[in-house]
């Protein structure tokens, strides 16, 4: 368990420079790229026990715009979760560090106003409708075209970003050795993908498309709490 003074490593995909950045902060400090101390590392991490988390700078920009337009604090139940910790669908954006679940403490009318505001701002890829999440508000900012009809984008060597972090985390959780989490799809990550594909009867091309994502996320979602 981490406590309030624990150092958390935050991998941030900077979409403008196409670089992965590492920021080291305590749970009570603001998230990188957040303005006005409106979102702490602890709020973003929520109930996750991980001392390594990830997100993107444009996700934080969407937060800044939403928080500023709302004009007062937004309660954050959590945002980030590792895939092994589970609790969401197999290709959930929470495992990519790009989704928020907020406003659990608001009444229905305020919650609906915040949901409508988030949708109207145009800075989120998806705002979940009230009939799916009536007691909280979910919004997320995705990168790239989904490899399946929904979910994570196709990945291959030389790409970088939050979904590479999710991939590397899932490979390690699936027991594939030698894959570190740094958000960079290099040769070691490719070897891990090929090994996973070979072990699971998939085309061993080192490219993470719909079939590989589907098998990998189904195998690893929630596995660490079973
Ligand atoms: Zn959610």
PDB file of N, CA and C in Angstrom, residues 96-144:
ATOM      1  N   UNK A  96      -6.258   2.908 -19.965  1.00  0.00           N
ATOM      2  CA  UNK A  96      -5.342   3.719 -20.768  1.00  0.00           C
ATOM      3  C   UNK A  96      -5.063   5.080 -20.123  1.00  0.00           C
ATOM      4  N   UNK A  97      -5.719   5.363 -18.986  1.00  0.00           N
ATOM      5  CA  UNK A  97      -5.494   6.641 -18.315  1.00  0.00           C
ATOM      6  C   UNK A  97      -6.105   7.824 -19.029  1.00  0.00           C
ATOM      7  N   UNK A  98      -7.162   7.570 -19.824  1.00  0.00           N
ATOM      8  CA  UNK A  98      -7.762   8.653 -20.598  1.00  0.00           C
ATOM      9  C   UNK A  98      -9.214   8.924 -20.208  1.00  0.00           C
ATOM     10  N   UNK A  99      -9.717   8.245 -19.156  1.00  0.00           N
ATOM     11  CA  UNK A  99     -11.129   8.347 -18.787  1.00  0.00           C
ATOM     12  C   UNK A  99     -11.292   8.807 -17.340  1.00  0.00           C
ATOM     13  N   UNK A 100     -12.400   9.495 -17.094  1.00  0.00           N
ATOM     14  CA  UNK A 100     -12.743   9.968 -15.753  1.00  0.00           C
ATOM     15  C   UNK A 100     -14.117   9.442 -15.345  1.00  0.00           C
ATOM     16  N   UNK A 101     -14.250   9.069 -14.073  1.00  0.00           N
ATOM     17  CA  UNK A 101     -15.563   8.846 -13.458  1.00  0.00           C
ATOM     18  C   UNK A 101     -15.709   9.871 -12.338  1.00  0.00           C
ATOM     19  N   UNK A 102     -16.633  10.814 -12.506  1.00  0.00           N
ATOM     20  CA  UNK A 102     -16.720  11.963 -11.608  1.00  0.00           C
ATOM     21  C   UNK A 102     -18.157  12.174 -11.145  1.00  0.00           C
ATOM     22  N   UNK A 103     -18.317  13.121 -10.199  1.00  0.00           N
ATOM     23  CA  UNK A 103     -19.627  13.650  -9.787  1.00  0.00           C
ATOM     24  C   UNK A 103     -20.472  12.645  -9.027  1.00  0.00           C
ATOM     25  N   UNK A 104     -19.806  11.667  -8.405  1.00  0.00           N
ATOM     26  CA  UNK A 104     -20.533  10.688  -7.590  1.00  0.00           C
ATOM     27  C   UNK A 104     -21.230  11.349  -6.400  1.00  0.00           C
ATOM     28  N   UNK A 105     -20.755  12.530  -5.999  1.00  0.00           N
ATOM     29  CA  UNK A 105     -21.322  13.203  -4.816  1.00  0.00           C
ATOM     30  C   UNK A 105     -22.409  14.216  -5.168  1.00  0.00           C
ATOM     31  N   UNK A 106     -22.715  14.394  -6.429  1.00  0.00           N
ATOM     32  CA  UNK A 106     -23.693  15.411  -6.830  1.00  0.00           C
ATOM     33  C   UNK A 106     -25.102  14.852  -6.848  1.00  0.00           C
ATOM     34  N   UNK A 107     -26.063  15.747  -6.742  1.00  0.00           N
ATOM     35  CA  UNK A 107     -27.448  15.368  -6.963  1.00  0.00           C
ATOM     36  C   UNK A 107     -27.709  15.167  -8.443  1.00  0.00           C
ATOM     37  N   UNK A 108     -28.854  14.553  -8.777  1.00  0.00           N
ATOM     38  CA  UNK A 108     -29.142  14.231 -10.179  1.00  0.00           C
ATOM     39  C   UNK A 108     -29.147  15.444 -11.105  1.00  0.00           C
ATOM     40  N   UNK A 109     -29.639  16.574 -10.656  1.00  0.00           N
ATOM     41  CA  UNK A 109     -29.752  17.704 -11.587  1.00  0.00           C
ATOM     42  C   UNK A 109     -28.379  18.302 -11.880  1.00  0.00           C
ATOM     43  N   UNK A 110     -27.539  18.457 -10.846  1.00  0.00           N
ATOM     44  CA  UNK A 110     -26.177  18.939 -11.083  1.00  0.00           C
ATOM     45  C   UNK A 110     -25.404  17.954 -11.950  1.00  0.00           C
ATOM     46  N   UNK A 111     -25.604  16.668 -11.682  1.00  0.00           N
ATOM     47  CA  UNK A 111     -24.882  15.643 -12.449  1.00  0.00           C
ATOM     48  C   UNK A 111     -25.276  15.725 -13.937  1.00  0.00           C
ATOM     49  N   UNK A 112     -26.542  15.905 -14.181  1.00  0.00           N
ATOM     50  CA  UNK A 112     -26.981  16.013 -15.576  1.00  0.00           C
ATOM     51  C   UNK A 112     -26.444  17.276 -16.234  1.00  0.00           C
ATOM     52  N   UNK A 113     -26.366  18.362 -15.455  1.00  0.00           N
ATOM     53  CA  UNK A 113     -25.818  19.599 -16.019  1.00  0.00           C
ATOM     54  C   UNK A 113     -24.349  19.430 -16.371  1.00  0.00           C
ATOM     55  N   UNK A 114     -23.591  18.740 -15.495  1.00  0.00           N
ATOM     56  CA  UNK A 114     -22.168  18.514 -15.782  1.00  0.00           C
ATOM     57  C   UNK A 114     -22.003  17.601 -16.989  1.00  0.00           C
ATOM     58  N   UNK A 115     -22.841  16.578 -17.093  1.00  0.00           N
ATOM     59  CA  UNK A 115     -22.772  15.651 -18.245  1.00  0.00           C
ATOM     60  C   UNK A 115     -23.048  16.405 -19.546  1.00  0.00           C
ATOM     61  N   UNK A 116     -24.075  17.251 -19.522  1.00  0.00           N
ATOM     62  CA  UNK A 116     -24.403  18.034 -20.714  1.00  0.00           C
ATOM     63  C   UNK A 116     -23.283  19.012 -21.065  1.00  0.00           C
ATOM     64  N   UNK A 117     -22.706  19.628 -20.022  1.00  0.00           N
ATOM     65  CA  UNK A 117     -21.604  20.558 -20.255  1.00  0.00           C
ATOM     66  C   UNK A 117     -20.427  19.835 -20.901  1.00  0.00           C
ATOM     67  N   UNK A 118     -20.048  18.675 -20.342  1.00  0.00           N
ATOM     68  CA  UNK A 118     -18.905  17.917 -20.874  1.00  0.00           C
ATOM     69  C   UNK A 118     -19.141  17.561 -22.337  1.00  0.00           C
ATOM     70  N   UNK A 119     -20.370  17.169 -22.662  1.00  0.00           N
ATOM     71  CA  UNK A 119     -20.676  16.808 -24.049  1.00  0.00           C
ATOM     72  C   UNK A 119     -20.624  18.034 -24.959  1.00  0.00           C
ATOM     73  N   UNK A 120     -21.047  19.174 -24.442  1.00  0.00           N
ATOM     74  CA  UNK A 120     -21.131  20.380 -25.284  1.00  0.00           C
ATOM     75  C   UNK A 120     -19.765  20.990 -25.561  1.00  0.00           C
ATOM     76  N   UNK A 121     -18.778  20.722 -24.720  1.00  0.00           N
ATOM     77  CA  UNK A 121     -17.478  21.372 -24.883  1.00  0.00           C
ATOM     78  C   UNK A 121     -16.696  20.845 -26.073  1.00  0.00           C
ATOM     79  N   UNK A 122     -16.977  19.619 -26.480  1.00  0.00           N
ATOM     80  CA  UNK A 122     -16.289  19.061 -27.641  1.00  0.00           C
ATOM     81  C   UNK A 122     -14.857  18.630 -27.388  1.00  0.00           C
ATOM     82  N   UNK A 123     -14.465  18.518 -26.129  1.00  0.00           N
ATOM     83  CA  UNK A 123     -13.087  18.136 -25.814  1.00  0.00           C
ATOM     84  C   UNK A 123     -12.966  16.668 -25.408  1.00  0.00           C
ATOM     85  N   UNK A 124     -14.080  15.955 -25.342  1.00  0.00           N
ATOM     86  CA  UNK A 124     -14.072  14.530 -24.997  1.00  0.00           C
ATOM     87  C   UNK A 124     -14.537  13.719 -26.202  1.00  0.00           C
ATOM     88  N   UNK A 125     -13.924  12.558 -26.396  1.00  0.00           N
ATOM     89  CA  UNK A 125     -14.346  11.670 -27.484  1.00  0.00           C
ATOM     90  C   UNK A 125     -15.701  11.051 -27.168  1.00  0.00           C
ATOM     91  N   UNK A 126     -15.922  10.780 -25.879  1.00  0.00           N
ATOM     92  CA  UNK A 126     -17.130  10.059 -25.482  1.00  0.00           C
ATOM     93  C   UNK A 126     -17.582  10.534 -24.111  1.00  0.00           C
ATOM     94  N   UNK A 127     -18.851  10.862 -23.987  1.00  0.00           N
ATOM     95  CA  UNK A 127     -19.477  11.140 -22.695  1.00  0.00           C
ATOM     96  C   UNK A 127     -20.603  10.127 -22.541  1.00  0.00           C
ATOM     97  N   UNK A 128     -20.514   9.302 -21.530  1.00  0.00           N
ATOM     98  CA  UNK A 128     -21.489   8.211 -21.401  1.00  0.00           C
ATOM     99  C   UNK A 128     -22.869   8.768 -21.079  1.00  0.00           C
ATOM    100  N   UNK A 129     -23.916   8.272 -21.756  1.00  0.00           N
ATOM    101  CA  UNK A 129     -25.269   8.774 -21.493  1.00  0.00           C
ATOM    102  C   UNK A 129     -25.764   8.382 -20.109  1.00  0.00           C
ATOM    103  N   UNK A 130     -26.704   9.166 -19.602  1.00  0.00           N
ATOM    104  CA  UNK A 130     -27.171   9.011 -18.220  1.00  0.00           C
ATOM    105  C   UNK A 130     -27.800   7.649 -17.964  1.00  0.00           C
ATOM    106  N   UNK A 131     -28.422   7.050 -18.979  1.00  0.00           N
ATOM    107  CA  UNK A 131     -29.078   5.771 -18.723  1.00  0.00           C
ATOM    108  C   UNK A 131     -28.073   4.656 -18.470  1.00  0.00           C
ATOM    109  N   UNK A 132     -26.811   4.842 -18.900  1.00  0.00           N
ATOM    110  CA  UNK A 132     -25.771   3.840 -18.640  1.00  0.00           C
ATOM    111  C   UNK A 132     -25.080   4.062 -17.303  1.00  0.00           C
ATOM    112  N   UNK A 133     -24.859   5.337 -16.943  1.00  0.00           N
ATOM    113  CA  UNK A 133     -24.188   5.650 -15.670  1.00  0.00           C
ATOM    114  C   UNK A 133     -24.979   6.729 -14.937  1.00  0.00           C
ATOM    115  N   UNK A 134     -26.131   6.374 -14.389  1.00  0.00           N
ATOM    116  CA  UNK A 134     -26.990   7.395 -13.771  1.00  0.00           C
ATOM    117  C   UNK A 134     -26.414   8.022 -12.497  1.00  0.00           C
ATOM    118  N   UNK A 135     -25.494   7.334 -11.795  1.00  0.00           N
ATOM    119  CA  UNK A 135     -25.015   7.867 -10.514  1.00  0.00           C
ATOM    120  C   UNK A 135     -23.597   8.410 -10.576  1.00  0.00           C
ATOM    121  N   UNK A 136     -23.035   8.516 -11.786  1.00  0.00           N
ATOM    122  CA  UNK A 136     -21.780   9.229 -11.970  1.00  0.00           C
ATOM    123  C   UNK A 136     -21.735   9.709 -13.405  1.00  0.00           C
ATOM    124  N   UNK A 137     -20.673  10.472 -13.734  1.00  0.00           N
ATOM    125  CA  UNK A 137     -20.469  10.954 -15.100  1.00  0.00           C
ATOM    126  C   UNK A 137     -19.139  10.403 -15.602  1.00  0.00           C
ATOM    127  N   UNK A 138     -19.183   9.702 -16.739  1.00  0.00           N
ATOM    128  CA  UNK A 138     -17.964   9.184 -17.382  1.00  0.00           C
ATOM    129  C   UNK A 138     -17.692   9.983 -18.646  1.00  0.00           C
ATOM    130  N   UNK A 139     -16.459  10.498 -18.758  1.00  0.00           N
ATOM    131  CA  UNK A 139     -16.019  11.044 -20.041  1.00  0.00           C
ATOM    132  C   UNK A 139     -14.589  10.610 -20.303  1.00  0.00           C
ATOM    133  N   UNK A 140     -14.239  10.453 -21.581  1.00  0.00           N
ATOM    134  CA  UNK A 140     -12.878  10.032 -21.942  1.00  0.00           C
ATOM    135  C   UNK A 140     -12.449  10.688 -23.245  1.00  0.00           C
ATOM    136  N   UNK A 141     -11.131  10.742 -23.426  1.00  0.00           N
ATOM    137  CA  UNK A 141     -10.533  11.314 -24.641  1.00  0.00           C
ATOM    138  C   UNK A 141      -9.620  10.268 -25.270  1.00  0.00           C
ATOM    139  N   UNK A 142     -10.014   9.734 -26.415  1.00  0.00           N
ATOM    140  CA  UNK A 142      -9.311   8.611 -27.038  1.00  0.00           C
ATOM    141  C   UNK A 142      -8.348   9.094 -28.103  1.00  0.00           C
ATOM    142  N   UNK A 143      -7.406   8.214 -28.443  1.00  0.00           N
ATOM    143  CA  UNK A 143      -6.440   8.490 -29.504  1.00  0.00           C
ATOM    144  C   UNK A 143      -6.589   7.417 -30.576  1.00  0.00           C
ATOM    145  N   UNK A 144      -6.654   7.784 -31.828  1.00  0.00           N
ATOM    146  CA  UNK A 144      -6.586   6.822 -32.918  1.00  0.00           C
ATOM    147  C   UNK A 144      -7.902   6.119 -33.197  1.00  0.00           C
TER     148      UNK A 144
END
